[in-house]
Coordinates of C-alpha atoms in Angstrom, one line a residue:
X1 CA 8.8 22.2 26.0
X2 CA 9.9 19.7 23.0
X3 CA 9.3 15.8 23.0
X4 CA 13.1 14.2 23.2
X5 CA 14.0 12.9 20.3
X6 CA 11.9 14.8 18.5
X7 CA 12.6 16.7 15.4
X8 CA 12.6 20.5 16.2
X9 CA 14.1 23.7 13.9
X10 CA 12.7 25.7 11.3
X11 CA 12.3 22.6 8.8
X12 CA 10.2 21.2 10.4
X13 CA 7.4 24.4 10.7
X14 CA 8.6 24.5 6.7
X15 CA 7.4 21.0 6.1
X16 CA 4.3 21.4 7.8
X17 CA 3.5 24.6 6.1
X18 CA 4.2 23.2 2.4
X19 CA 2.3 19.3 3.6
X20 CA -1.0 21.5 4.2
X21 CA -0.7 23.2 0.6
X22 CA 0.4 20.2 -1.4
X23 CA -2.2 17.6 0.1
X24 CA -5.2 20.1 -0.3
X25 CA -7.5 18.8 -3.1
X26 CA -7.1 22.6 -4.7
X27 CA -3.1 22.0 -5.0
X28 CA -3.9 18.1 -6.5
X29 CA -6.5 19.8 -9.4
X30 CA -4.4 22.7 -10.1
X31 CA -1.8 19.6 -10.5
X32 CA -4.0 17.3 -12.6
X33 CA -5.3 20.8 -14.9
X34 CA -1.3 21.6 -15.5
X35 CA -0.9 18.0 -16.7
X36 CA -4.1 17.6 -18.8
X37 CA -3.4 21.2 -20.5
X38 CA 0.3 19.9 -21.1
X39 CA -1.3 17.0 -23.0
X40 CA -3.7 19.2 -24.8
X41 CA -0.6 21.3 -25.6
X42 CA 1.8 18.1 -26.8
X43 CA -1.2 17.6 -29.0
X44 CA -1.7 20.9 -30.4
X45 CA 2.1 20.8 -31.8
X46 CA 1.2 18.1 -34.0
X47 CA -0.2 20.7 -36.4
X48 CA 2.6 22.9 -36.4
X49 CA 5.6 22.4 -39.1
X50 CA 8.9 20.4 -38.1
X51 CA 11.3 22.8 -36.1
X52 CA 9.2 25.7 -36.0
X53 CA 10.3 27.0 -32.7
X54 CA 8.1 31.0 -32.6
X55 CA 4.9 31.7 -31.6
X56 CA 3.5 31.3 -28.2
X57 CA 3.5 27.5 -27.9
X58 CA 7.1 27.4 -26.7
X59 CA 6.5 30.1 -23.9
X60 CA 3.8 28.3 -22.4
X61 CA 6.0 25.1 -22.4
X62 CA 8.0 26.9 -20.5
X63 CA 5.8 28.1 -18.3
X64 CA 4.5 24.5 -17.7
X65 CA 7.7 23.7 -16.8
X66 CA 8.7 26.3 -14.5
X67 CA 4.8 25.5 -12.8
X68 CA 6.2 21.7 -12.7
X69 CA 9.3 22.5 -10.8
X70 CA 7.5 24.8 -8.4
X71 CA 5.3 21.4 -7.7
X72 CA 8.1 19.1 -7.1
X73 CA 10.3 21.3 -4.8
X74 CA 7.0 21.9 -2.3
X75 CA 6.8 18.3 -2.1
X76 CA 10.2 18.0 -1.1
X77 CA 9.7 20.9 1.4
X78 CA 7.1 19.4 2.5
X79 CA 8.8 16.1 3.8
X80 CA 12.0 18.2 4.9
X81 CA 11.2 16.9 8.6
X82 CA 11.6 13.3 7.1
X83 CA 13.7 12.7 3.7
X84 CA 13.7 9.3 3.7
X85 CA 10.2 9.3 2.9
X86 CA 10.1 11.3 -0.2
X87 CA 12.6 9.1 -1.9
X88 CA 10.3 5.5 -0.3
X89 CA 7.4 7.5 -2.4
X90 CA 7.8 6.2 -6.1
X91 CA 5.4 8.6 -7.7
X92 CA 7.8 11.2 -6.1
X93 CA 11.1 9.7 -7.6
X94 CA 8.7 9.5 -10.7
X95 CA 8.4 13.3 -10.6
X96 CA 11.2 14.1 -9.5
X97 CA 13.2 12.4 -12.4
X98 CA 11.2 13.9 -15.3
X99 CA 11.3 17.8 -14.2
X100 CA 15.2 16.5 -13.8
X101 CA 16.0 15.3 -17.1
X102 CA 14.2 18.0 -18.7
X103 CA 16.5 20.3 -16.8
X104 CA 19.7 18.9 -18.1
X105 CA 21.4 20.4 -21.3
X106 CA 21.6 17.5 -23.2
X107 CA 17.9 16.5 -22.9
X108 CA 17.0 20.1 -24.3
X109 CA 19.5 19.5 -27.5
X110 CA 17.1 16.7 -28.3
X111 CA 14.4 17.0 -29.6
X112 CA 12.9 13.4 -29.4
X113 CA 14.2 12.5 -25.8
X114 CA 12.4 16.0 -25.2
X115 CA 8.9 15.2 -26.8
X116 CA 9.7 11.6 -24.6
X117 CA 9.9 13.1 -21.2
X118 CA 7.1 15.9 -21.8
X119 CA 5.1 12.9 -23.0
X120 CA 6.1 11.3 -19.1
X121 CA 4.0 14.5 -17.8
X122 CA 1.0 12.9 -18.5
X123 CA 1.2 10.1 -17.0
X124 CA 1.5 11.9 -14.0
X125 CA -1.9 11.9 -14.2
X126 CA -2.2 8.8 -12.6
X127 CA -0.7 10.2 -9.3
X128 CA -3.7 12.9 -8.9
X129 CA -6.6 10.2 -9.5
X130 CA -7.5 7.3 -6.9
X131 CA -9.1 5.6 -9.3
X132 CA -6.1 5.2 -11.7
X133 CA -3.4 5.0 -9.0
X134 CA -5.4 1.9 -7.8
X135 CA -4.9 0.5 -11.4
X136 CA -1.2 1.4 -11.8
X137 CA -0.7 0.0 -8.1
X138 CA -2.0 -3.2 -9.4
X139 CA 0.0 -4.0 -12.3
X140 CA 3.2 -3.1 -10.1
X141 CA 1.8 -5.6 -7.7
X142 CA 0.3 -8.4 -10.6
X143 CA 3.8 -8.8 -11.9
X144 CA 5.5 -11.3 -9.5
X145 CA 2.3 -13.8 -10.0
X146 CA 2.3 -12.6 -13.8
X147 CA 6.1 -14.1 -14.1
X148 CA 4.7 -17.5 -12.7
X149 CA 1.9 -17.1 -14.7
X150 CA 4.0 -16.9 -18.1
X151 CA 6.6 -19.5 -17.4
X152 CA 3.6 -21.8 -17.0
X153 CA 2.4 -20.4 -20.7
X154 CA 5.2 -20.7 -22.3
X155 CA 5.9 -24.0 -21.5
X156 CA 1.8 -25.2 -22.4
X157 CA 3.3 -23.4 -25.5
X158 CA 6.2 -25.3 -26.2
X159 CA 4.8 -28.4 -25.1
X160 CA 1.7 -28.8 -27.7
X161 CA 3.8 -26.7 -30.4
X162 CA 6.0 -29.7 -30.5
X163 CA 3.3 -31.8 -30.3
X164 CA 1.5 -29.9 -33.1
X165 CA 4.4 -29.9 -35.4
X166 CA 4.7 -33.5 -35.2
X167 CA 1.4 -34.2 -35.8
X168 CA 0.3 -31.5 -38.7
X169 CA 3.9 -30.6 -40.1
X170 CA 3.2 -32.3 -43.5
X171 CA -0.6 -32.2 -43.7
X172 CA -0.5 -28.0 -42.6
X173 CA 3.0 -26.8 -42.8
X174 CA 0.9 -23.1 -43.4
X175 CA 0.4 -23.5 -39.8
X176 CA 2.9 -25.7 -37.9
X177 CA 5.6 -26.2 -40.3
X178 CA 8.0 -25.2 -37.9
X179 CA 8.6 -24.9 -33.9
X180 CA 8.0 -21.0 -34.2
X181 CA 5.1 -21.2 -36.8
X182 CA 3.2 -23.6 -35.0
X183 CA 4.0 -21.7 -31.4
X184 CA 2.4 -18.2 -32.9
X185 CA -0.7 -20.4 -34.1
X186 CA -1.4 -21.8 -30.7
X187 CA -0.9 -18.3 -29.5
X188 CA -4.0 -16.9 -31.7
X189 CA -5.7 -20.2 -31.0
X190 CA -6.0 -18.9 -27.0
X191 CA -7.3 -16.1 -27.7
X192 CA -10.2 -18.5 -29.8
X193 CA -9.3 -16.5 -33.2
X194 CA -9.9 -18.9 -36.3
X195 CA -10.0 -21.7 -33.8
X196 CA -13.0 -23.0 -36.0
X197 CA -11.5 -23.2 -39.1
X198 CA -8.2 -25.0 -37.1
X199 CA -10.2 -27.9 -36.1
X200 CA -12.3 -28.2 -39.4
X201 CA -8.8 -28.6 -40.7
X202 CA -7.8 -31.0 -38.1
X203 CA -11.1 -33.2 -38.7
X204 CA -10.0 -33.9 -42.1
X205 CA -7.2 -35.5 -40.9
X206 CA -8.1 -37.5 -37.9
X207 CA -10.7 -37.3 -35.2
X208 CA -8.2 -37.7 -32.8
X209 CA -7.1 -33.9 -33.6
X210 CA -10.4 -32.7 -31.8
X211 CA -8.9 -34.0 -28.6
X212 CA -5.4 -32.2 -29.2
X213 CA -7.0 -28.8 -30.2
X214 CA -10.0 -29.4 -26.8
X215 CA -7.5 -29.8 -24.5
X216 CA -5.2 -26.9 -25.8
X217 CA -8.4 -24.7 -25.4
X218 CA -9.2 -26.1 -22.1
X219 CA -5.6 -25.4 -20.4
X220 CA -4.7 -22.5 -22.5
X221 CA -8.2 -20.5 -23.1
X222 CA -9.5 -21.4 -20.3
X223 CA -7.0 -22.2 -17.5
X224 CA -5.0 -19.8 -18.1
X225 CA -7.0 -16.7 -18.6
X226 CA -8.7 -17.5 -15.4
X227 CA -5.6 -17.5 -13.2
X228 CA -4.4 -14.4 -14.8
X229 CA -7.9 -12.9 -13.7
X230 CA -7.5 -14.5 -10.5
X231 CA -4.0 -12.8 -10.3
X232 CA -4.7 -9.5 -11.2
X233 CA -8.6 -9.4 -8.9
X234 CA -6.0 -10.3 -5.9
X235 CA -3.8 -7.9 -6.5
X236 CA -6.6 -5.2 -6.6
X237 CA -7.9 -5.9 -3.8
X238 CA -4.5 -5.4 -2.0
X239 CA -4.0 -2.5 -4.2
X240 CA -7.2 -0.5 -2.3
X241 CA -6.3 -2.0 1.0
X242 CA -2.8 0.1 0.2
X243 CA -5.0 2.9 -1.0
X244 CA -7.3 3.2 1.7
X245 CA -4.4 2.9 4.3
X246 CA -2.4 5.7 2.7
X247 CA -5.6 8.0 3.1
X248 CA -6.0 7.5 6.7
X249 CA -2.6 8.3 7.2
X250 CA -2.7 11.5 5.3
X251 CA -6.1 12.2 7.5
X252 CA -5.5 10.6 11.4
X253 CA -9.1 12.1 12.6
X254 CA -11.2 9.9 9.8
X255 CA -10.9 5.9 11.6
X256 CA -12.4 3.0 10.7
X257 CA -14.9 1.7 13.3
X258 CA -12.7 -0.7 14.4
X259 CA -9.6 1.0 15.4
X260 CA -12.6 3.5 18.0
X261 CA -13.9 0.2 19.4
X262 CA -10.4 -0.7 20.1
X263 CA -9.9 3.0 21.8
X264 CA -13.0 2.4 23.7
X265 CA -11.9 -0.6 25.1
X266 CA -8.4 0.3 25.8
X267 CA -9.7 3.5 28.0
X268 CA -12.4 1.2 29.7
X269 CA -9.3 -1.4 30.7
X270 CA -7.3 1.8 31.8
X271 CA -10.3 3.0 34.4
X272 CA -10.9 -0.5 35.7
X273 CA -6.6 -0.7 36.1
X274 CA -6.9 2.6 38.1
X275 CA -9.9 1.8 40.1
X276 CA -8.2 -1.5 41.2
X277 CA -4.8 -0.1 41.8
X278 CA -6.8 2.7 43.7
X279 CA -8.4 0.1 46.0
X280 CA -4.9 -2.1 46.1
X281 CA -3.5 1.5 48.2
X282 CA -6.2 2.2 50.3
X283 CA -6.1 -1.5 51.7
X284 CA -2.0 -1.2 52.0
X285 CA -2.8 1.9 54.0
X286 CA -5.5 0.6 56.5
X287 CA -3.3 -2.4 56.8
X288 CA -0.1 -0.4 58.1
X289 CA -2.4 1.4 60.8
X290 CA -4.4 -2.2 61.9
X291 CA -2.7 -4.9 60.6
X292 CA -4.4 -7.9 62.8
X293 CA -8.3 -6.4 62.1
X294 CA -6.7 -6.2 58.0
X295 CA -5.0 -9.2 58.1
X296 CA -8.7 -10.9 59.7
X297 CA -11.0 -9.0 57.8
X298 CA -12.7 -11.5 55.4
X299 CA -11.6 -10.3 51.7
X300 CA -8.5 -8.4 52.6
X301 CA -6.1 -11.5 52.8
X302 CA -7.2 -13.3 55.2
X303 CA -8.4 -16.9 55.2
X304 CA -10.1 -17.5 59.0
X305 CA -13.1 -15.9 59.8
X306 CA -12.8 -12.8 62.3
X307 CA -12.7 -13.6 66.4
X308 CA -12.2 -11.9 69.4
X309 CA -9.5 -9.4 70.2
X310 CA -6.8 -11.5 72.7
X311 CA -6.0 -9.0 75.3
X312 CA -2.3 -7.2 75.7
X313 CA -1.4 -7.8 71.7
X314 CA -1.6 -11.1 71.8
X315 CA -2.6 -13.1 68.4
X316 CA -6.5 -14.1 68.4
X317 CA -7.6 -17.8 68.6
X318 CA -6.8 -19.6 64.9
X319 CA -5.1 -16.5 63.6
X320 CA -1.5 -15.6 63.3
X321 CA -0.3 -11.9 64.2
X322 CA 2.1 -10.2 61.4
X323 CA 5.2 -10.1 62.3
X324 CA 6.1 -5.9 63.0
X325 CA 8.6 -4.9 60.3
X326 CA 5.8 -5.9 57.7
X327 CA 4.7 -2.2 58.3
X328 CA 7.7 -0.6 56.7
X329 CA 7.4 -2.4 53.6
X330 CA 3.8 -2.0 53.3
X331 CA 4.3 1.7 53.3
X332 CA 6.4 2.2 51.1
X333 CA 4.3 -0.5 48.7
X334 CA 1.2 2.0 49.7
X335 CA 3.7 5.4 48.5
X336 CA 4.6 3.5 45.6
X337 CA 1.3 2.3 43.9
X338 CA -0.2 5.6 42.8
X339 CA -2.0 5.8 39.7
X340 CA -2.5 9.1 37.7
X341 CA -5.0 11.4 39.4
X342 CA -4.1 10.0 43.2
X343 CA -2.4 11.7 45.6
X344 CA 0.7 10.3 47.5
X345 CA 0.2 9.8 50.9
X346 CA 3.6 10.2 52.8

C-alpha cells in the first residue's frame, strides 16, 4: 500500500541506500582523509622538476580522482528521489563542478587551470568540518551588510581625504599630495599604523590637526571596525542557527525540547477533543430515545429545572416539548460524530 502522491520505483530504494552510506561519519572521514592526502600530495610535487610526468605521483592523482568521482555520483544517487535538492545544495554544485572541469579535455591540456582546480579539492575540506562550514556560511551571509558597510568606508574615505589634501597638500605632499595618496594614508591610519608619527606631524602645523586626525580615528578605527564586528557576530549566529537546523533534518529522532513539549501538548488537546466529541454522541443518542427527560435534564441543553411528567405526551409545566422530526436529525448528527477508536452506532 503506497501514500498517493508519493514517490515510489526503484530510485527511490537507490536514494535511500546511497543517503545512509554518504551521511555516515565513516563515508565524511574517508572524504576529508582523500582531501587532506590530495593536499599533502599537491605539496609533495613541489619538489619534483617542471614537467616530469613518471613515477607514481601521477597514478595516485588519478586514483584520487577516480575516488572523487565515485563520491560525487553517490551523492547524486542519493537525492535521485528529489533532484532539485542536490542542485539547492551549494557545496554539491561546488563538487560537482570541480570533478567536472577536471574531466574535460581541455582542462587536462593545461597544466595551470589543472594545478587550479586540484587546488579547489581542498577546500572541500570545508564541506566535511562543522566548524569550518559555520565559517564559510558566514562570510556568504556577512556580504550583503559588508557592501553597506564599505560604501559607508569609502565615502569616510573620500570625505577626510579631500579634507586632508586641502589642509596638508603643501606642508606633507609625502602623505596627502594627492586625492589617491592621501586616501591610502588614511587607509593605514585605521588600522592605527604610524598614526603617532601622523599627528606629531600634524602638531607642528596647527593644533587644530589633532581634532581632524581624533575624529578620523574615532569614525574610522573605531566605528567602523565595530559595525563590521557587529556584522560578521550576527551573521554567525544565523550561520549555526542554519547549521544546527540542517542536522536535525539529516537526524528526525534527535529534537530539541521544544518541538516534544509541543508534541506533548498537541496529543493531550487530541484526547481531551476525543473525550468531548465522545460525550457530544452519547448525549445525541440518549436524546433521540427521550428527548423531553434530555431536553430537561439540567446540563444537557436545557435551561428550566426538571418537573413532573404531564400525562398522555403532553409538554411539562414551564417546559416546551421538541417538536418530533428533531429525532431524525439528531441521529444522523449522533452516526456522524465518531472520533477514532468509537464505534458507529446505526
Amino acid at each position: 500500500m503506497t501514500v498517493e502522491g508519493a514517490p515510489t520505483g526503484w530510485h527511490v530504494g537507490a536514494a535511500a541506500r546511497a543517503r545512509r552510506v554518504t551521511e555516515s561519519r565513516t563515508f565524511s572521514g574517508v572524504v576529508c582523509g582523500l582531501i587532506l592526502f590530495n593536499a599533502v600530495l599537491l605539496g609533495a610535487e613541489t619538489y619534483l622538476s617542471p614537467g616530469e610526468t613518471t613515477g607514481p605521483l601521477p597514478r595516485l592523482e588519478a586514483l584520487l580522482l577516480a575516488a572523487f568521482t565515485v563520491e560525487i555520483v553517490l551523492r547524486a544517487v542519493a537525492c535521485a528521489d528529489r533532484p532539485r535538492e542536490f542542485f539547492r545544495d551549494p557545496w554539491n554544485v561546488f563538487d560537482l563542478a570541480v570533478v567536472v572541469l577536471t574531466h574535460l579535455p581541455v582542462t587536462q591540456g593545461n597544466a595551470t587551470i589543472l594545478r587550479l582546480l586540484r587546488l579547489l579539492r581542498v577546500a572541500r575540506v570545508a564541506r566535511m568540518m562543522p566548524q569550518i562550514r559555520v565559517i564559510v556560511t558566514t562570510v556568504g551571509r556577512s556580504l550583503p551588510g559588508m557592501l553597506g558597510f564599505l560604501a559607508l568606508g569609502v565615502l569616510i574615505l573620500y570625505v577626510y581625504g579631500m579634507v586632508g589634501w586641502q589642509v596638508f597638500a603643501v606642508h606633507d605632499p609625502e602623505r596627502f599630495g594627492t586625492l589617491d595618496r592621501a586616501v591610502i594614508t588614511l587607509f593605514l591610519l585605521a588600522t592605527f599604523d604610524g598614526i603617532g608619527a601622523a599627528v606629531r606631524d600634524g602638531l607642528e602645523i596647527s593644533h587644530w590637526t589633532l581634532l581632524y586626525y581624533g575624529s578620523y580615528v574615532l569614525f574610522a578605527g573605531l566605528m567602523l571596525i565595530n559595525l563590521l564586528i557587529g556584522v560578521v557576530v550576527g551573521s554567525m549566529d544565523e550561520a549555526r542557527e542554519a547549521e544546527r537546523r540542517r542536522l536535525l533534518d539529516r537526524e528526525p529522532g534527535a529534537a530539541p525540547p521544544d518541538r516534544e513539549e509541543n508534541d506533548r501538548l498537541l496529543r493531550e488537546n487530541v484526547e481531551l477533543l476525543r473525550r468531548t466529541l465522545e460525550e457530544m454522541e452519547k448525549r445525541l443518542a440518549g436524546r433521540s430515545g427521550s428527548p423531553a427527560r434530555e431536553i430537561d435534564r439540567p446540563g444537557a441543553g436545557g435551561a428550566l429545572p426538571p418537573g413532573p411528567p404531564a400525562p398522555n405526551g403532553a409538554p411539562p409545566p414551564g417546559g416546551v416539548a421538541p417538536p418530533a422530526e428533531v429525532d431524525a436529525p439528531a441521529r444522523g448528527a449522533g452516526a456522524r460524530l465518531l472520533t477514532p477508536g468509537v464505534p458507529g452506532r446505526r
